[in-house]
Short mmCIF file of N, CA, C and O and ligand atoms in Angstrom, two decimals:
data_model
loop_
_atom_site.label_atom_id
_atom_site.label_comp_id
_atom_site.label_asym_id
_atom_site.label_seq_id
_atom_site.Cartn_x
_atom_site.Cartn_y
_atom_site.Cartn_z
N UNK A 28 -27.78 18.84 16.03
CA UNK A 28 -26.62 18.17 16.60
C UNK A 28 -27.08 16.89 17.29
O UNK A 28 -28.09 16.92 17.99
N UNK A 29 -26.29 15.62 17.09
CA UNK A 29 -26.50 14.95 17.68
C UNK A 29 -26.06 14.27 19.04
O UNK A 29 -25.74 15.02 19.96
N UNK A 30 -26.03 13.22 19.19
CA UNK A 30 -25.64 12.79 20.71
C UNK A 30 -23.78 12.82 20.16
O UNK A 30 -23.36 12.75 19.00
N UNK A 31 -23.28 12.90 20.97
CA UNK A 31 -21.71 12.96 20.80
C UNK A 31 -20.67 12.02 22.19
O UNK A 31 -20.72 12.13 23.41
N UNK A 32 -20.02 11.36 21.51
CA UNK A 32 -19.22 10.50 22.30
C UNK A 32 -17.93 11.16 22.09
O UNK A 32 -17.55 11.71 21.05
N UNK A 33 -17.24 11.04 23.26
CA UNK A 33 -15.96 11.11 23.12
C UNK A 33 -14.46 10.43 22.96
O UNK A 33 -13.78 10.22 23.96
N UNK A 34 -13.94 10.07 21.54
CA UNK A 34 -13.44 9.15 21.50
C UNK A 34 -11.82 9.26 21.27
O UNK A 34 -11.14 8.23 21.32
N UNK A 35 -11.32 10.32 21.06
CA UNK A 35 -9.48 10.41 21.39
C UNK A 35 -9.24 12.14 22.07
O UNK A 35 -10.22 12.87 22.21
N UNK A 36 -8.20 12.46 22.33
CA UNK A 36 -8.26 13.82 23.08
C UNK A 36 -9.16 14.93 22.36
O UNK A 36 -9.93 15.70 22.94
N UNK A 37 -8.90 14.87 20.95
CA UNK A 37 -9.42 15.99 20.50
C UNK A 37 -10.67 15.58 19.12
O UNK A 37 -10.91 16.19 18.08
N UNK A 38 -11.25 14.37 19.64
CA UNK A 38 -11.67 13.84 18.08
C UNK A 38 -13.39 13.24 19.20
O UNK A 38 -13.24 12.58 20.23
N UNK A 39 -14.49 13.58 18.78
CA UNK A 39 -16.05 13.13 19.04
C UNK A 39 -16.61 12.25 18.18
O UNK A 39 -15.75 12.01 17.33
N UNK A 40 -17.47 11.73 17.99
CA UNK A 40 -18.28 11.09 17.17
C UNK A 40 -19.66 11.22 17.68
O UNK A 40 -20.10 10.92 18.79
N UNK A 41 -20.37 11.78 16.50
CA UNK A 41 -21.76 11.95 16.64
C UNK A 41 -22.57 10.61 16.39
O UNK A 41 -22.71 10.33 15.20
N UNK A 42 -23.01 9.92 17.10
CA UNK A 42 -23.75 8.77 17.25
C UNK A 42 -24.84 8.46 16.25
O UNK A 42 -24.83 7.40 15.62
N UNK A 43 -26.07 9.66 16.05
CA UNK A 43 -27.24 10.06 15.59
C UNK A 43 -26.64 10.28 14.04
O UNK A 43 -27.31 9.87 13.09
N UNK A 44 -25.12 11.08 13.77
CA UNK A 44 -25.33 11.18 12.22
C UNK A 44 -24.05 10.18 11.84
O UNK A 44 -23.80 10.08 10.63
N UNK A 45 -23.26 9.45 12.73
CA UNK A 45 -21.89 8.72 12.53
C UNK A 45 -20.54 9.34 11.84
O UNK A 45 -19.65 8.88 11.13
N UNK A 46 -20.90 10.89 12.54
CA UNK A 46 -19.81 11.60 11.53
C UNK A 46 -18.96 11.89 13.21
O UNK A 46 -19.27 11.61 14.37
N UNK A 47 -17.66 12.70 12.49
CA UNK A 47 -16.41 12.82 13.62
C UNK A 47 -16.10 13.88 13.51
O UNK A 47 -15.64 14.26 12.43
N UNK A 48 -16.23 14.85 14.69
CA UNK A 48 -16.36 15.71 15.15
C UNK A 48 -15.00 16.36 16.00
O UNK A 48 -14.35 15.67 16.77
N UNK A 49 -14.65 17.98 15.68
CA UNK A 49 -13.37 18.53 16.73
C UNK A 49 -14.39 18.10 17.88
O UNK A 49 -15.62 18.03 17.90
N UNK A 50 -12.95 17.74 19.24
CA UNK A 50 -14.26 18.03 20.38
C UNK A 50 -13.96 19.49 20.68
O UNK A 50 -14.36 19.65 21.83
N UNK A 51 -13.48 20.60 20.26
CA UNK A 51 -13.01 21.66 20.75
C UNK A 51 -14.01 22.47 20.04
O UNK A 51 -14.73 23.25 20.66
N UNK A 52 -14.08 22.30 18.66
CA UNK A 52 -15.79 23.48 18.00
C UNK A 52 -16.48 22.82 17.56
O UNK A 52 -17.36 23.40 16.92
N UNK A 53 -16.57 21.43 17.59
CA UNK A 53 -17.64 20.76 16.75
C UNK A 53 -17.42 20.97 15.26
O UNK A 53 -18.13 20.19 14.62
N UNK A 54 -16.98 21.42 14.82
CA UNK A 54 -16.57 21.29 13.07
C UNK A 54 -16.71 19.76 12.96
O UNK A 54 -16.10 18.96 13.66
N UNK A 55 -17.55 19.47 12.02
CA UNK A 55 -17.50 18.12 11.38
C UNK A 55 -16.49 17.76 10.45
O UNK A 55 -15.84 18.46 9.68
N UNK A 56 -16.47 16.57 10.64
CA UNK A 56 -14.83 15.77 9.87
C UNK A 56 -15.35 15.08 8.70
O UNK A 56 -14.64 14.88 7.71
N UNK A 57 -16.37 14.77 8.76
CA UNK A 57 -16.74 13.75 7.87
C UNK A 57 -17.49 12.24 8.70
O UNK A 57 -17.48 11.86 9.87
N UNK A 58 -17.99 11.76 7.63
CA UNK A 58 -18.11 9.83 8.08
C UNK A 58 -17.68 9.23 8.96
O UNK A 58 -16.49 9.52 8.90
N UNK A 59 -17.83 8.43 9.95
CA UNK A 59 -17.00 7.44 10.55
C UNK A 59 -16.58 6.44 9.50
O UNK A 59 -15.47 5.91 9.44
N UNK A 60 -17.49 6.25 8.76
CA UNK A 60 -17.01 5.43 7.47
C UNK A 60 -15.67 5.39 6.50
O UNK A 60 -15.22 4.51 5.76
N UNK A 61 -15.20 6.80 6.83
CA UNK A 61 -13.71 7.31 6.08
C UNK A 61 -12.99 7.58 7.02
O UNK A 61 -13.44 7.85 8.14
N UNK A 62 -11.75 7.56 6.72
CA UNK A 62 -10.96 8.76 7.29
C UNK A 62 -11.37 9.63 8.04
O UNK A 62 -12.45 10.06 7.63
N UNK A 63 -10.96 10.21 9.16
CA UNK A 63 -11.36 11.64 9.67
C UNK A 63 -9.74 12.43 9.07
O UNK A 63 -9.41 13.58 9.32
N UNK A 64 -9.35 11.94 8.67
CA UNK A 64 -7.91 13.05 8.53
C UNK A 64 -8.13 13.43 6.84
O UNK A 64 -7.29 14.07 6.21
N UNK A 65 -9.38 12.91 6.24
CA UNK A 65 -9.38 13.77 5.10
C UNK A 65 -10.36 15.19 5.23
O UNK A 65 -10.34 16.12 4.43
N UNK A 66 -11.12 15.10 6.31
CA UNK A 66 -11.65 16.31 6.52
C UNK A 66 -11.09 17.25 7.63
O UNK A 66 -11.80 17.92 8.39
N UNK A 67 -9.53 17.23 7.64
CA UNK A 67 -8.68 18.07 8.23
C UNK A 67 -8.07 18.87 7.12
O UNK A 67 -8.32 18.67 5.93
N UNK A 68 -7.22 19.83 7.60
CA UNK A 68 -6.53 20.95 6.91
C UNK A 68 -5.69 19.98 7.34
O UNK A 68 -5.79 19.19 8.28
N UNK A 69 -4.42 20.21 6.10
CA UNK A 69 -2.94 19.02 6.18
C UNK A 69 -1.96 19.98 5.74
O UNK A 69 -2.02 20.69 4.73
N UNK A 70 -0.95 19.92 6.70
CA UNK A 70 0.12 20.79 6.32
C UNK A 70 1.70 19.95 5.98
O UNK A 70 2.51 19.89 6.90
N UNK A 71 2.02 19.38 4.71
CA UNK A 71 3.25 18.97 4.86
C UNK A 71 3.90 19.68 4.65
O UNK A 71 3.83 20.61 3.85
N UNK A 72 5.08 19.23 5.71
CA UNK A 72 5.96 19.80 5.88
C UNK A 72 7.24 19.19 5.66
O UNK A 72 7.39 17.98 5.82
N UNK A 73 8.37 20.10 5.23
CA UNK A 73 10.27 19.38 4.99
C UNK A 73 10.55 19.58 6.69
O UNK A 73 10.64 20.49 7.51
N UNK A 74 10.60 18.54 6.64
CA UNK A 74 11.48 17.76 7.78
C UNK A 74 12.38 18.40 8.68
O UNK A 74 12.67 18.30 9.88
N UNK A 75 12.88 19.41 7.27
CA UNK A 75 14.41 20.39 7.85
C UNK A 75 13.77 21.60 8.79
O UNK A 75 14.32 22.30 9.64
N UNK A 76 12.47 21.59 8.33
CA UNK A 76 11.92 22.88 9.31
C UNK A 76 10.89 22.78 10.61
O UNK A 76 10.10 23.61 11.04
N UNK A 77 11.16 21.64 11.02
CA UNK A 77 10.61 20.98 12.40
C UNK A 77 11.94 20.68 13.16
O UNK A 77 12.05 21.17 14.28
N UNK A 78 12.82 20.01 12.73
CA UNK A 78 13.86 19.69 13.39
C UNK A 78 14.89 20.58 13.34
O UNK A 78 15.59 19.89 12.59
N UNK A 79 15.54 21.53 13.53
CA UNK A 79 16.14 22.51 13.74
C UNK A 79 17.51 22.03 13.63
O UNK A 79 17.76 20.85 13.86
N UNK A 80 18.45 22.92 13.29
CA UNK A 80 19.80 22.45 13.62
C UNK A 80 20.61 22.39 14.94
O UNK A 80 20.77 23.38 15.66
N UNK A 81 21.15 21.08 15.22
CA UNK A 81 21.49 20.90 16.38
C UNK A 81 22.61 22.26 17.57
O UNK A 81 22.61 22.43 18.79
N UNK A 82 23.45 23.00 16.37
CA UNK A 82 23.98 23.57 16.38
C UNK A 82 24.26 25.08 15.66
O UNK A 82 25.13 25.24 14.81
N UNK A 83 23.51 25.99 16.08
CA UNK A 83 23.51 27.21 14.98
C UNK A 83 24.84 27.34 13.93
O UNK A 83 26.05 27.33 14.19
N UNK A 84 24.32 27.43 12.98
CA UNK A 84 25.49 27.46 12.07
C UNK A 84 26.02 26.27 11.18
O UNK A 84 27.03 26.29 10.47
N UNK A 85 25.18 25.25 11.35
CA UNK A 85 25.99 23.78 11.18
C UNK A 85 24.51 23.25 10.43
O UNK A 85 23.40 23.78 10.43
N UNK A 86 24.92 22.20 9.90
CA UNK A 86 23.83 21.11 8.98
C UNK A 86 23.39 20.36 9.92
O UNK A 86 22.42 19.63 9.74
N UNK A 87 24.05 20.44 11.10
CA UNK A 87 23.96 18.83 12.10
C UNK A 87 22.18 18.98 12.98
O UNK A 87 21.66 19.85 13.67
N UNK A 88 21.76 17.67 12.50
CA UNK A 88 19.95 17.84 12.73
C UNK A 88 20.26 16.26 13.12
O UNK A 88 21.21 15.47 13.11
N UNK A 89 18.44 16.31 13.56
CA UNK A 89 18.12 14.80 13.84
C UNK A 89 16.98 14.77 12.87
O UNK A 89 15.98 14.08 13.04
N UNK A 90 17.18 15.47 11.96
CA UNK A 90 15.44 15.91 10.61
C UNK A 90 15.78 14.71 9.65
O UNK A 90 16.81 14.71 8.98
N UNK A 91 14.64 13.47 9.62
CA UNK A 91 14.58 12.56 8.69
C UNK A 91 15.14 13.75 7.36
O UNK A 91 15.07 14.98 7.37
N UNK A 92 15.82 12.59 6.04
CA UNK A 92 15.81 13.11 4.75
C UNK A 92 14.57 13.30 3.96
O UNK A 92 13.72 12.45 3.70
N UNK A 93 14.61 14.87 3.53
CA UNK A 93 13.30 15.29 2.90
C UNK A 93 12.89 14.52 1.92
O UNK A 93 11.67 14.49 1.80
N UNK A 94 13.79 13.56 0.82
CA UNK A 94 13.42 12.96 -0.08
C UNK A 94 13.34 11.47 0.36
O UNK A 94 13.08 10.76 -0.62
N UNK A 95 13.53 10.56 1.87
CA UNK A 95 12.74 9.70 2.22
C UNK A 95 11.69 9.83 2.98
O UNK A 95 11.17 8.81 3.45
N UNK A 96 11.24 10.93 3.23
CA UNK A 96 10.52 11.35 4.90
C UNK A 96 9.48 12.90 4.82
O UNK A 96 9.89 14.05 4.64
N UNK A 97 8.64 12.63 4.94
CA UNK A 97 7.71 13.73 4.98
C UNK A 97 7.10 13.82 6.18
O UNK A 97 7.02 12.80 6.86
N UNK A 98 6.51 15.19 6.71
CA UNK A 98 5.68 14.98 7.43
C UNK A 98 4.63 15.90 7.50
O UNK A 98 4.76 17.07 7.14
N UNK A 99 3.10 15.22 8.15
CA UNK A 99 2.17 15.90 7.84
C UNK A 99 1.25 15.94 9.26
O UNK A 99 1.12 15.06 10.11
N UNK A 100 0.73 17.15 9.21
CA UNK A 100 0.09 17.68 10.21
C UNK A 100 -1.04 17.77 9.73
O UNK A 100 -1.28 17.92 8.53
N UNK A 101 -2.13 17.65 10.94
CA UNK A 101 -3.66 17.82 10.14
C UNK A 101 -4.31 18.37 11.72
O UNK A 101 -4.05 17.94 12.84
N UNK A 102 -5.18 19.40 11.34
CA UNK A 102 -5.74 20.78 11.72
C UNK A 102 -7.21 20.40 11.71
O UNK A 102 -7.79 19.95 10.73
N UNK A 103 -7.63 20.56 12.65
CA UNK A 103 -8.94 21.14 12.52
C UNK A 103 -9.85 22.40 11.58
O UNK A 103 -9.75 23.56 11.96
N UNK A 104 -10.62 22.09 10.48
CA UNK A 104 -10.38 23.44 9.55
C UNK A 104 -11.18 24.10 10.19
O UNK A 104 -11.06 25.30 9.92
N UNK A 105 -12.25 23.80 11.20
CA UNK A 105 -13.12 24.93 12.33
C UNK A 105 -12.20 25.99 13.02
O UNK A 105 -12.40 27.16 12.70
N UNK A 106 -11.19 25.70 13.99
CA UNK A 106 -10.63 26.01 15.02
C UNK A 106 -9.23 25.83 14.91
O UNK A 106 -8.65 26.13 15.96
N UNK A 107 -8.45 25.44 13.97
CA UNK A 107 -7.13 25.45 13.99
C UNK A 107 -6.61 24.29 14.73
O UNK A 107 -5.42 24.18 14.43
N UNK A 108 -6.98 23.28 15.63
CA UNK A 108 -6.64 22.72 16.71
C UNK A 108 -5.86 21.48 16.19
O UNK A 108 -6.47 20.81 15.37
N UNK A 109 -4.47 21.01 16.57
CA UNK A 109 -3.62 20.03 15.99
C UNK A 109 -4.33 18.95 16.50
O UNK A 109 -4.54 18.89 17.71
N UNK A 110 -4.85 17.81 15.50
CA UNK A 110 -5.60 16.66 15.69
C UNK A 110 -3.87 15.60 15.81
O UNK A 110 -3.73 14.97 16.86
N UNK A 111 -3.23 15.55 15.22
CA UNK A 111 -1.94 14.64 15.09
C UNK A 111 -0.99 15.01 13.59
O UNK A 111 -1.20 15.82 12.68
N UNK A 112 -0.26 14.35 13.74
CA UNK A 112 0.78 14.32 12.77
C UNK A 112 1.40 12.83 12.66
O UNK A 112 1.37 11.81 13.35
N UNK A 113 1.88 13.15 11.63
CA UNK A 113 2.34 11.43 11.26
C UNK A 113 3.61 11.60 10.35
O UNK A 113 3.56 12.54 9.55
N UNK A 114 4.89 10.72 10.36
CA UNK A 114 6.00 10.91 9.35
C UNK A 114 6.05 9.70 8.67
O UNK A 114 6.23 8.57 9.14
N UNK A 115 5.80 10.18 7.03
CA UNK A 115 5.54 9.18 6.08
C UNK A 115 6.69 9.39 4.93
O UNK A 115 7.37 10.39 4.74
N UNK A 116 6.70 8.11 4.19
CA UNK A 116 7.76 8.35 3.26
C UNK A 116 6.84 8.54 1.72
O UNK A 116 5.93 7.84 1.28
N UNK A 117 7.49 9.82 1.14
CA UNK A 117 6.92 10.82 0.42
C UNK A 117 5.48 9.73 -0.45
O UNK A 117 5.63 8.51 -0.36
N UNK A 118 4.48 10.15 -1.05
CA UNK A 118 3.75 9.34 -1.90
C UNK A 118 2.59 8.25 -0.88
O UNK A 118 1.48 7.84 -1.21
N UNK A 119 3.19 8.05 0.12
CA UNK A 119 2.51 6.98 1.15
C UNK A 119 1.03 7.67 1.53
O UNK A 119 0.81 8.83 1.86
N UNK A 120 0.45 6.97 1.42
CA UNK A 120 -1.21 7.31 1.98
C UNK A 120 -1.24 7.82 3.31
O UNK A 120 -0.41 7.41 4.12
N UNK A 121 -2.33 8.90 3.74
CA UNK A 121 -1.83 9.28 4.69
C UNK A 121 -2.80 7.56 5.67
O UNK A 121 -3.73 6.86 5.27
N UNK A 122 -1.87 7.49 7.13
CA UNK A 122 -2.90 6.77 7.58
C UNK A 122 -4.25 6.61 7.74
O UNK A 122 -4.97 7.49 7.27
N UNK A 123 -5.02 5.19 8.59
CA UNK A 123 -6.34 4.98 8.52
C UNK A 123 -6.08 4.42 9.95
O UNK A 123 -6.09 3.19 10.07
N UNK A 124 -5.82 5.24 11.12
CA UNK A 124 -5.74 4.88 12.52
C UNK A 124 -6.51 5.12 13.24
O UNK A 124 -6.12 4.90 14.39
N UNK A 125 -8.10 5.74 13.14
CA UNK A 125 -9.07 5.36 13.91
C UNK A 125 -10.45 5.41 12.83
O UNK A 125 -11.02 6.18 12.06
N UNK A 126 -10.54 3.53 13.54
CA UNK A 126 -11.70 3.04 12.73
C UNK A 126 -13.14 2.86 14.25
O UNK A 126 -13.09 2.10 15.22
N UNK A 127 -13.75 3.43 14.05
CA UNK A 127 -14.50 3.45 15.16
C UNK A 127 -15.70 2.19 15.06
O UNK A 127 -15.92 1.76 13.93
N UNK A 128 -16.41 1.66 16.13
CA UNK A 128 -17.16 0.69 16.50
C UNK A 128 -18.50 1.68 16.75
O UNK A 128 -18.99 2.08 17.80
N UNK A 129 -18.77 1.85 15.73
CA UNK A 129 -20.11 2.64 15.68
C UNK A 129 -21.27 1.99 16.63
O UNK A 129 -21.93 2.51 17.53
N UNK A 130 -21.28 1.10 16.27
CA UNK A 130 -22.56 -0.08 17.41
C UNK A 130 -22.29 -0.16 18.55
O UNK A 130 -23.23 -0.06 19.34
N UNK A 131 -20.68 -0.42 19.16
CA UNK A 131 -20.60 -0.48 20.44
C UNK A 131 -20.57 0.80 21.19
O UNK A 131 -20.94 0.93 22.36
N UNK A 132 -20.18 1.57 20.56
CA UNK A 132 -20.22 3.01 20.62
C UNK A 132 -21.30 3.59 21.31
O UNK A 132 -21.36 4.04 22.46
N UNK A 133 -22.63 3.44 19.89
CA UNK A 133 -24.06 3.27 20.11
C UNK A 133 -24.70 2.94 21.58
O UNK A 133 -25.51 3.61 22.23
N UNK A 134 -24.04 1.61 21.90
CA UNK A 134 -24.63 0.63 23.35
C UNK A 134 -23.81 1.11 24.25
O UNK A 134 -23.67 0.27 25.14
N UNK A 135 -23.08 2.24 24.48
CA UNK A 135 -22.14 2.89 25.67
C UNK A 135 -22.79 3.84 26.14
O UNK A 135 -23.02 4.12 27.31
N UNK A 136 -23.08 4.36 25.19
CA UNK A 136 -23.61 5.96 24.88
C UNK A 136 -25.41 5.66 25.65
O UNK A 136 -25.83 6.49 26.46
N UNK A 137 -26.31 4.38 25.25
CA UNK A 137 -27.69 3.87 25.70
C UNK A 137 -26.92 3.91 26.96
O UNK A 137 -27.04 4.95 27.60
N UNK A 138 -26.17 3.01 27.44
CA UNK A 138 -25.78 2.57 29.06
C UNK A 138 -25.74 3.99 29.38
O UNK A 138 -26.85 4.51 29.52
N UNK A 139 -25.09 4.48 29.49
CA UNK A 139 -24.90 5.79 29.79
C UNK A 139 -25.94 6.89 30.40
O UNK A 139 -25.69 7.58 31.39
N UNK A 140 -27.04 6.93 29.72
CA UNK A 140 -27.91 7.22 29.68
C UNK A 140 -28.97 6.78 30.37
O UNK A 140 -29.86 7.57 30.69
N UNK A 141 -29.04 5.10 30.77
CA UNK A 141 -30.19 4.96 31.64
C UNK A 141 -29.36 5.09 33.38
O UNK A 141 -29.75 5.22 34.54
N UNK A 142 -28.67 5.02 33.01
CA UNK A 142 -28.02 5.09 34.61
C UNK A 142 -27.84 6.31 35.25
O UNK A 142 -27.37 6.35 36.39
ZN1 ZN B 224 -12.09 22.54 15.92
#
């Protein structure tokens, strides 16, 4: 294991191998170089079954339409632990919202350390 930074509530980066880490079991994600949400478990989901009906008995929701609107959850596959979710329209890539500064990272992590 290497040195580990901590860089969103539930997301590390190992310095020594540049991979991204649960901070909750350490399960590795993959690269800093990629995605960390392709080395999650992804659960999409219809829309209709997050948003509930406003009114038992009734259609009436605030649930985007399943055929403009998806949404997807991504898991930690170590520990189960919800990293985020995102609502995309069906076919859309999932995002690329943390690109990490491996070097400055690097020189936080040294500071850190001599002090
Ligand atoms: Zn985990």
């Amino acid at each position: 294991m290497g040195t580990r930074f901590h860089i969103a509530q539930y997301l590390d980066v190992d310095v020594d191998n540049e991979t991204f880490h649960c901070h909750e079991c350490g399960q590795e994600l993959g690269p800093v170089a990629k995605n960390y949400k392709e080395g999650c478990l992804i659960y999409e989901r219809d829309p209709r079954t997050v948003h509930r009906p406003l009114i038992e008995g009734t259609e009436l929701t605030f649930a985007p339409d399943p055929e403009w609107c998806r949404i997807l959850e991504f898991y930690c596959p170590g520990c189960g632990q919800m990293f985020d979710n995102e609502y995309l329209p069906p076919g859309h890539p999932i995002t690329h919202d943390i690109v990490p500064d491996i070097e400055a990272i690097r020189r936080a992590v040294q500071q850190s350390t001599r002090s």
